[in-house]
Amino acid sequence: QKEVEQDPGPLSVPEGAIVSLNCTYSNSAFQYFMWYRQYSRKGPELLMYTYSSGNKEDGRFTAQVDKSSKYISLFIRDSQPSDSATYLCAMSASGANSKLTFGKGITLSVRP
Amino acid sequence: DSGVTQTPKHLITATGQRVTLRCSPRSGDLSVYWYQQSLDQGLQFLIQYYNGEERAKGNILERFSAQQFPDLHSELNLSSLELGDSALYFCASSPQLAGGREQYFGPGTRLTVT
């Protein structure tokens, strides 16, 4: 079993839809949870960063972490064509060895 | 623009050859991370340097090596290249050692081994 599993997609939605992206993980040591957005032929860009369980909102984006279920989500409200990209979840444990473990990413397409 | 620069953007080389990828971190960042991204494996952590010292190793092959120089730029050396080494190679930098959760990625180097 991989440490981080992410729905492979791809996902296509109409403009204005609410998008839900999810990851599950198996490593109980993970304390930090991130979402990265990667446009085609570009490097990943940090979108959201959450510590432990709970919700975090930033504009149209909401990150949710449920450590009891080892499940994280990213919600995008009022999705726009400019949101079309690959979204990767990433996680790390606390401590000095802070390597990130990434999901494989899901490609989202928002149709105008 | 993340502030992390990588050169070259594209590299095409033959099997058995050796290449060097270069990364300059964001101003003030002491940590540099190298990743490999392929379609089947996703984004895989290779190695981390902090202020010139190796700090963590991931799935890095013995044919690969890296170093971070006093001016904090880093180089990833790939030798005895195989077809399977074709991938995107990203460098990221981060201002914190124990943190490192906020990582800023460069635009990547696309390596094609023929």
Short mmCIF file of C-alpha atoms in Angstrom, two decimals, chain B residues 31-87:
data_model
loop_
_atom_site.label_atom_id
_atom_site.label_comp_id
_atom_site.label_asym_id
_atom_site.label_seq_id
_atom_site.Cartn_x
_atom_site.Cartn_y
_atom_site.Cartn_z
CA SER B 31 17.41 24.13 2.14
CA VAL B 32 17.35 22.63 -1.33
CA TYR B 33 15.36 19.55 -2.32
CA TRP B 34 15.55 17.53 -5.53
CA TYR B 35 12.61 15.63 -6.97
CA GLN B 36 12.00 13.41 -9.95
CA GLN B 37 8.60 13.43 -11.62
CA SER B 38 7.52 10.75 -14.04
CA LEU B 39 4.08 9.74 -15.28
CA ASP B 40 4.07 6.36 -13.56
CA GLN B 41 5.80 7.26 -10.28
CA GLY B 42 4.57 10.80 -9.69
CA LEU B 43 6.75 13.24 -7.77
CA GLN B 44 9.49 11.39 -5.90
CA PHE B 45 11.81 12.98 -3.35
CA LEU B 46 15.47 12.35 -4.14
CA ILE B 47 17.64 14.28 -1.69
CA GLN B 48 17.79 17.33 0.57
CA TYR B 49 20.66 19.67 1.37
CA TYR B 50 20.76 22.28 4.08
CA ASN B 51 23.46 24.92 4.05
CA GLY B 52 25.87 22.68 2.19
CA GLU B 53 25.21 19.47 4.10
CA GLU B 54 23.17 16.48 3.06
CA ARG B 55 20.14 16.18 5.37
CA ALA B 56 17.83 13.55 3.99
CA LYS B 57 17.82 10.96 1.24
CA GLY B 58 14.87 9.55 -0.57
CA ASN B 59 14.65 7.27 -3.57
CA ILE B 60 17.93 8.37 -5.09
CA LEU B 61 19.83 5.88 -7.22
CA GLU B 62 23.53 5.30 -6.60
CA ARG B 63 24.19 6.61 -10.12
CA PHE B 64 22.83 9.96 -8.98
CA SER B 65 24.60 12.40 -6.68
CA ALA B 66 24.11 15.95 -5.57
CA GLN B 67 25.89 18.73 -3.76
CA GLN B 68 25.19 22.20 -2.46
CA PHE B 69 27.87 24.83 -2.81
CA PRO B 70 28.84 27.68 -0.43
CA ASP B 71 26.74 30.13 -2.47
CA LEU B 72 23.82 27.71 -1.84
CA HIS B 73 23.25 26.71 -5.42
CA SER B 74 22.95 22.98 -5.93
CA GLU B 75 23.77 20.52 -8.65
CA LEU B 76 22.31 17.11 -9.34
CA ASN B 77 24.60 14.77 -11.25
CA LEU B 78 23.10 11.86 -13.15
CA SER B 79 25.49 9.30 -14.61
CA SER B 80 25.31 6.09 -16.67
CA LEU B 81 21.96 7.32 -17.87
CA GLU B 82 19.25 4.83 -18.78
CA LEU B 83 16.06 5.28 -20.77
CA GLY B 84 14.09 5.08 -17.53
CA ASP B 85 15.81 8.19 -16.20
CA SER B 86 13.83 10.29 -18.64
CA ALA B 87 11.69 12.51 -16.43
#
